[in-house]
Amino acid sequence: MDVIRVHVIQEKDRKNLTLRFRDPVTGKHVKRSARTASRKEAERYAHQWEHDLNEGRYQAPSKTTWEVFREQYASEHLAGLAPATVERATVALDLFERIVSPRMLRDVTAARVSHFQAKLRERGRREATVASHLRHLGAALRWAHGVGMLVKPPKIHMPHRAKGKAMKGRPITTEEFERMLDRVADVLTSTRRTRNKPNPDPPDPAVVESWKYLLTGLWWSGLRLAESQELYWDRDDKLRVDFDGKYPMLRIPAHLEKGNKDRLLPVAPEFAEFLRAVPEDQRIGPVFKPLPRRDITERITSQHVGRVITLIGEKAGVVVDRTTKQVEETVDGKTRMVEKEVVKYASAHDLRRSFGERWAARVMPQVLMQMMRHEDIATTMKYYVGRNAENTARVLWEAAKEIGLGTTLGTSDEKTATAGEAAAVVNRGNETA
C-alpha cells in the first residue's frame, strides 16, 4: 500500500496555507485549507491528516449520482438475484426516488430516510410494507458503501410499532372455498355483442375444469402460486413430485427456492392422493395448466393466473381484509389526501393460508415449518401457530361438554374428569380440526 504524504503549500492570493496530497488510486491532487497562516500549526494539521489517511479513517464525500448508483446496482447486483427479490427492491427504490428525489447518492441521509418512512405511513402503507421497503433500501445503500460509492450508509431505524394483524389476508373456510369453485364459470364467461347487446358466451367446460383443478391443488398443497406454475411431472430442473420413495416428496431446485437451496420436502397426504388420481399416461408437462378464455398458444403468466383467482374470490364474495388507506383526490384542481376503504378478496395466497391453518392444528411447529417451506421457525410461529389459541379453546370447551363438565367448571354436582379422559377427547378434536 502506498504511503500518503501531506504537504503544506502556499497558494497565490491565499492568506491561509493549503494542505495537499496525491490520491494513490486516482493520481489526482486533493487539497483543503489549513485554516491558518502559521506554518507550524499547518504542519501539525498536515501530520494529523496524513496519519488519518494512512490509517484509513479519512473518507472523501461521494460524488456518485443517484442515477448512476441505480444503474450499477441493477446491473452489478440485482441481476444475480431471484426475480421476486429484484421486483421488490426496484419498487422500494422507485418509491424512495419519487418521494425524496435524491440527486446525489450522498443526499440519502438518515433524516431523508426518516421522511420517506413517514410519507409511506401517510399513504396508508402497512408497517410490514414499510419495513420491507426499508430493508431493500438499506441493502442497496450497504452495497454502495461496499463498492466505494458511498462513504458511510445512513442509520436506518426499522419500525417497532405494534403491527396489528400479521397477515394481509386470512385463511378461508371450506364453505368459502366451495363458493369460489361454484363461481369459476361466472368469471370465465366472456361477453360478446350482438346488435349492441351483450350476450353471455359460456366457457368451454374444459377451461372451467382446468381452473377448478388449480384451485383445488392450491387448497390441498399449500404451494405458493408461482411454485404451482413451476410444478412439473417430468422435469428435474423444475419443481417435481417424486413418487419413487416410500412417501411422496417435493423436489425443489435451488434456483426456484426462496431460500436458494436444493430441497426435498414431504407432500401433504391429501395433495399426494389428489395427484395420484391423475392417470400415469397423463403425467406429462406442467401439473397445473389453467386454460385461457381465448384461443392463444402460449401459457398464461402467473400474474394473470393470480388476477383471475382474485376475481373468482370477488365473485364469490369472499372478503379476507378491509383496510383504510390515504389516497390523493383532485377536486376543482385542488389535490388533497382522503381516506378510502380498500376491500381485499380471497387470492391464491389465502388458499395457502388455509392449508397452513388446517395443518397447524395437526402437527408440531417444526413439521409445519417444513410443510410451508419457511426459512425460519419464527415465521411459522408468527403467522400460523400463534393464531390457534381460539381453535385450541374451542376444542377444550367441546371436550369439556362431551365429558359432562358443562359451562360452569368445578361445582360439586358436575362430573369430575380424569386427565386421561380429557386428553383423549382433545386428541379426537385435533384429529377432526
PDB file of C-alpha atoms in Angstrom, residues 69 73 105 139-151:
ATOM      1  CA  PHE A  69     -25.977   4.263  -8.492  1.00  0.00           C
ATOM      2  CA  TYR A  73     -26.887  -1.571  -8.590  1.00  0.00           C
ATOM      3  CA  LEU A 105     -26.158   9.354  -3.591  1.00  0.00           C
ATOM      4  CA  ALA A 139     -29.363  -3.399   1.441  1.00  0.00           C
ATOM      5  CA  ALA A 140     -28.828  -1.157  -1.599  1.00  0.00           C
ATOM      6  CA  LEU A 141     -27.006   1.501   0.433  1.00  0.00           C
ATOM      7  CA  ARG A 142     -24.781  -1.082   2.120  1.00  0.00           C
ATOM      8  CA  TRP A 143     -23.866  -2.426  -1.311  1.00  0.00           C
ATOM      9  CA  ALA A 144     -22.999   1.122  -2.446  1.00  0.00           C
ATOM     10  CA  HIS A 145     -20.771   1.519   0.609  1.00  0.00           C
ATOM     11  CA  GLY A 146     -19.104  -1.819  -0.050  1.00  0.00           C
ATOM     12  CA  VAL A 147     -18.122  -0.885  -3.606  1.00  0.00           C
ATOM     13  CA  GLY A 148     -16.906   2.576  -2.606  1.00  0.00           C
ATOM     14  CA  MET A 149     -19.795   4.665  -3.942  1.00  0.00           C
ATOM     15  CA  LEU A 150     -20.935   5.845  -0.532  1.00  0.00           C
ATOM     16  CA  VAL A 151     -18.702   6.991   2.317  1.00  0.00           C
TER      17      VAL A 151
END
